[in-house]
Amino acid sequence: MKRHILYKHFAVSWSNFILTAMTIYLFLGMPLAMRQHGWSGAEIGMFQLAGLPVLLKFFMGAPIERFAFKQANYFKWSLLLSVGVAIGLFLLSRADIEHVSFSQVFFATILTSVFATWLDIPVNALAIRLLDEKEQLRNGVLRSSVAALASIVGGGIMIFVYSDYGWQAPIYVFMFALILSLILLFLLEKQEKNVGSTSVYSMKKKGGLSLLKGYFHQPDKRWWHLILVFYFPFIGCAWLFLKPTLLDFGVSLDDIAWLATLGGIVAAIASFSYAVVLKRLPGRGLLLSASVFNIIALYIMLSLTMALPERWQLITAVVVLAIALGLSSGVIMGIMMTQCRQQHEAFDYSLQSSLFALSRMLVPALAGVLLDKLGYQGLYGGLLVGAVAVTMVTFLMLRSSPHHLMSNASQ
């Protein structure tokens, strides 16, 4: 891979890594600190509402297109929104949970969350604009890999940093990493200036409703919308319920932490490995293969609920589930990058991200009902049925339009 292409991947991946690790720490790491200092379950539950901006992401893409800078639009928006993230982090550093009220922490967190969610759009739109189709797919796969690593940092390492150095230490780490991210993106600024600056400026005339209609009126994207919404949530939901499952199997908290860390590393390696061998196995090739692998992983989890599993069986199940998670998230995020219309990268990416996030929230809610009513067999059985249905849809899509997912829209 050429050095300048490698640098583009690194700069964007670093930004994605920091934003993901920061978000995970805000909504998984900080609640642990809150509980440690006696905050109620209701307060911790209400605190999770600060993550709702991710569902409104498609609203955030339209202003980036409508109020575009004449040159280096995506970089300048990244710079502007990074200031908002920095302000939110600064306020959060002053909102030590030992001394302030819930409202102060919640306000600082939701401010940070809004700008971090918004910042994700121009960063990845910049990657889409500067990379060709194959490299767009690779960058999406790399994003899945760094997301898995970010979960280890945001949900693990930063908790140790907080424990050893206090409330402000993790926040300062994220501030420094954000500055480094901007420096890396700045070096891409000249490249963005040379890509369609005139047509970008003319997009100011298009409103959000026009962009929305244009996206959904693409006749060749109907299959893709089904895949985008339903492909990942079933295997993602199984990963979400993995820790409660292990706990109810009698696995100790220390062993659960170890297994979860192992799974995160395996998922990251699975995504990264696919990014390396992308040339030999294009996105449409892995789409069906990974879907079948999801069925195998969910069947293994279902089998474990039918008898008391041994330790090696638990480790095997976690590894297989992690591989399925890494491959599925990698291929779906990779293809998502290629499905954005030229000159509308920010809006199309933000809209797809919102649809993806919405399904990831709805499926676990329904799965929780299955767990309460039918137990773990009902839970994993339901997820397995969903995965089989997705595989059938994927097969039909690839059979009817095998080359559709690997051709950039140009409308």
PDB file of N, CA, C and O in Angstrom, residues 5-31:
ATOM      1  N   ILE A   5      -1.575   6.731   1.011  1.00  0.00           N
ATOM      2  CA  ILE A   5      -2.838   6.045   1.301  1.00  0.00           C
ATOM      3  C   ILE A   5      -2.828   5.529   2.732  1.00  0.00           C
ATOM      4  O   ILE A   5      -3.831   5.649   3.468  1.00  0.00           O
ATOM      5  N   LEU A   6      -1.701   4.983   3.141  1.00  0.00           N
ATOM      6  CA  LEU A   6      -1.565   4.471   4.503  1.00  0.00           C
ATOM      7  C   LEU A   6      -1.760   5.589   5.521  1.00  0.00           C
ATOM      8  O   LEU A   6      -2.403   5.402   6.566  1.00  0.00           O
ATOM      9  N   TYR A   7      -1.230   6.770   5.212  1.00  0.00           N
ATOM     10  CA  TYR A   7      -1.382   7.906   6.129  1.00  0.00           C
ATOM     11  C   TYR A   7      -2.848   8.332   6.253  1.00  0.00           C
ATOM     12  O   TYR A   7      -3.320   8.654   7.354  1.00  0.00           O
ATOM     13  N   LYS A   8      -3.577   8.340   5.139  1.00  0.00           N
ATOM     14  CA  LYS A   8      -4.995   8.693   5.188  1.00  0.00           C
ATOM     15  C   LYS A   8      -5.753   7.748   6.118  1.00  0.00           C
ATOM     16  O   LYS A   8      -6.562   8.178   6.952  1.00  0.00           O
ATOM     17  N   HIS A   9      -5.475   6.449   5.976  1.00  0.00           N
ATOM     18  CA  HIS A   9      -6.128   5.464   6.840  1.00  0.00           C
ATOM     19  C   HIS A   9      -5.769   5.704   8.308  1.00  0.00           C
ATOM     20  O   HIS A   9      -6.635   5.636   9.185  1.00  0.00           O
ATOM     21  N   PHE A  10      -4.511   5.987   8.561  1.00  0.00           N
ATOM     22  CA  PHE A  10      -4.065   6.177   9.942  1.00  0.00           C
ATOM     23  C   PHE A  10      -4.707   7.411  10.560  1.00  0.00           C
ATOM     24  O   PHE A  10      -5.190   7.370  11.704  1.00  0.00           O
ATOM     25  N   ALA A  11      -4.735   8.523   9.836  1.00  0.00           N
ATOM     26  CA  ALA A  11      -5.273   9.772  10.376  1.00  0.00           C
ATOM     27  C   ALA A  11      -6.754   9.631  10.714  1.00  0.00           C
ATOM     28  O   ALA A  11      -7.203  10.020  11.801  1.00  0.00           O
ATOM     29  N   VAL A  12      -7.520   9.047   9.811  1.00  0.00           N
ATOM     30  CA  VAL A  12      -8.955   8.892  10.045  1.00  0.00           C
ATOM     31  C   VAL A  12      -9.214   7.847  11.126  1.00  0.00           C
ATOM     32  O   VAL A  12     -10.083   8.015  11.990  1.00  0.00           O
ATOM     33  N   SER A  13      -8.443   6.747  11.103  1.00  0.00           N
ATOM     34  CA  SER A  13      -8.624   5.685  12.106  1.00  0.00           C
ATOM     35  C   SER A  13      -8.304   6.194  13.500  1.00  0.00           C
ATOM     36  O   SER A  13      -8.977   5.822  14.474  1.00  0.00           O
ATOM     37  N   TRP A  14      -7.284   7.033  13.620  1.00  0.00           N
ATOM     38  CA  TRP A  14      -6.943   7.596  14.930  1.00  0.00           C
ATOM     39  C   TRP A  14      -8.100   8.460  15.450  1.00  0.00           C
ATOM     40  O   TRP A  14      -8.458   8.380  16.629  1.00  0.00           O
ATOM     41  N   SER A  15      -8.676   9.271  14.581  1.00  0.00           N
ATOM     42  CA  SER A  15      -9.804  10.111  14.993  1.00  0.00           C
ATOM     43  C   SER A  15     -10.986   9.249  15.430  1.00  0.00           C
ATOM     44  O   SER A  15     -11.628   9.525  16.454  1.00  0.00           O
ATOM     45  N   ASN A  16     -11.285   8.204  14.657  1.00  0.00           N
ATOM     46  CA  ASN A  16     -12.377   7.306  15.029  1.00  0.00           C
ATOM     47  C   ASN A  16     -12.097   6.597  16.349  1.00  0.00           C
ATOM     48  O   ASN A  16     -13.000   6.396  17.166  1.00  0.00           O
ATOM     49  N   PHE A  17     -10.849   6.217  16.542  1.00  0.00           N
ATOM     50  CA  PHE A  17     -10.452   5.538  17.784  1.00  0.00           C
ATOM     51  C   PHE A  17     -10.692   6.430  18.993  1.00  0.00           C
ATOM     52  O   PHE A  17     -11.277   5.996  20.001  1.00  0.00           O
ATOM     53  N   ILE A  18     -10.285   7.672  18.908  1.00  0.00           N
ATOM     54  CA  ILE A  18     -10.433   8.597  20.031  1.00  0.00           C
ATOM     55  C   ILE A  18     -11.896   8.894  20.321  1.00  0.00           C
ATOM     56  O   ILE A  18     -12.341   8.873  21.475  1.00  0.00           O
ATOM     57  N   LEU A  19     -12.672   9.169  19.284  1.00  0.00           N
ATOM     58  CA  LEU A  19     -14.087   9.479  19.485  1.00  0.00           C
ATOM     59  C   LEU A  19     -14.838   8.289  20.078  1.00  0.00           C
ATOM     60  O   LEU A  19     -15.695   8.457  20.955  1.00  0.00           O
ATOM     61  N   THR A  20     -14.514   7.081  19.624  1.00  0.00           N
ATOM     62  CA  THR A  20     -15.190   5.890  20.146  1.00  0.00           C
ATOM     63  C   THR A  20     -14.778   5.608  21.577  1.00  0.00           C
ATOM     64  O   THR A  20     -15.621   5.323  22.436  1.00  0.00           O
ATOM     65  N   ALA A  21     -13.483   5.673  21.859  1.00  0.00           N
ATOM     66  CA  ALA A  21     -12.997   5.428  23.219  1.00  0.00           C
ATOM     67  C   ALA A  21     -13.584   6.450  24.194  1.00  0.00           C
ATOM     68  O   ALA A  21     -13.976   6.104  25.318  1.00  0.00           O
ATOM     69  N   MET A  22     -13.678   7.702  23.756  1.00  0.00           N
ATOM     70  CA  MET A  22     -14.247   8.756  24.596  1.00  0.00           C
ATOM     71  C   MET A  22     -15.713   8.467  24.904  1.00  0.00           C
ATOM     72  O   MET A  22     -16.148   8.557  26.066  1.00  0.00           O
ATOM     73  N   THR A  23     -16.462   8.092  23.884  1.00  0.00           N
ATOM     74  CA  THR A  23     -17.889   7.809  24.071  1.00  0.00           C
ATOM     75  C   THR A  23     -18.104   6.619  24.993  1.00  0.00           C
ATOM     76  O   THR A  23     -18.977   6.640  25.863  1.00  0.00           O
ATOM     77  N   ILE A  24     -17.315   5.580  24.801  1.00  0.00           N
ATOM     78  CA  ILE A  24     -17.444   4.389  25.649  1.00  0.00           C
ATOM     79  C   ILE A  24     -17.116   4.726  27.098  1.00  0.00           C
ATOM     80  O   ILE A  24     -17.796   4.263  28.027  1.00  0.00           O
ATOM     81  N   TYR A  25     -16.109   5.540  27.303  1.00  0.00           N
ATOM     82  CA  TYR A  25     -15.773   5.921  28.681  1.00  0.00           C
ATOM     83  C   TYR A  25     -16.898   6.737  29.314  1.00  0.00           C
ATOM     84  O   TYR A  25     -17.239   6.539  30.486  1.00  0.00           O
ATOM     85  N   LEU A  26     -17.490   7.635  28.534  1.00  0.00           N
ATOM     86  CA  LEU A  26     -18.557   8.473  29.078  1.00  0.00           C
ATOM     87  C   LEU A  26     -19.749   7.642  29.548  1.00  0.00           C
ATOM     88  O   LEU A  26     -20.339   7.926  30.591  1.00  0.00           O
ATOM     89  N   PHE A  27     -20.099   6.596  28.789  1.00  0.00           N
ATOM     90  CA  PHE A  27     -21.344   5.883  29.073  1.00  0.00           C
ATOM     91  C   PHE A  27     -21.156   4.503  29.696  1.00  0.00           C
ATOM     92  O   PHE A  27     -22.135   3.881  30.112  1.00  0.00           O
ATOM     93  N   LEU A  28     -19.917   4.030  29.770  1.00  0.00           N
ATOM     94  CA  LEU A  28     -19.651   2.766  30.450  1.00  0.00           C
ATOM     95  C   LEU A  28     -18.687   2.926  31.621  1.00  0.00           C
ATOM     96  O   LEU A  28     -18.839   2.282  32.652  1.00  0.00           O
ATOM     97  N   GLY A  29     -17.686   3.774  31.434  1.00  0.00           N
ATOM     98  CA  GLY A  29     -16.697   3.970  32.490  1.00  0.00           C
ATOM     99  C   GLY A  29     -17.173   4.893  33.589  1.00  0.00           C
ATOM    100  O   GLY A  29     -17.104   4.552  34.781  1.00  0.00           O
ATOM    101  N   MET A  30     -17.701   6.049  33.226  1.00  0.00           N
ATOM    102  CA  MET A  30     -18.140   7.020  34.229  1.00  0.00           C
ATOM    103  C   MET A  30     -19.273   6.516  35.117  1.00  0.00           C
ATOM    104  O   MET A  30     -19.280   6.799  36.318  1.00  0.00           O
ATOM    105  N   PRO A  31     -20.253   5.758  34.588  1.00  0.00           N
ATOM    106  CA  PRO A  31     -21.287   5.227  35.488  1.00  0.00           C
ATOM    107  C   PRO A  31     -20.724   4.342  36.591  1.00  0.00           C
ATOM    108  O   PRO A  31     -21.282   4.302  37.700  1.00  0.00           O
TER     109      PRO A  31
END
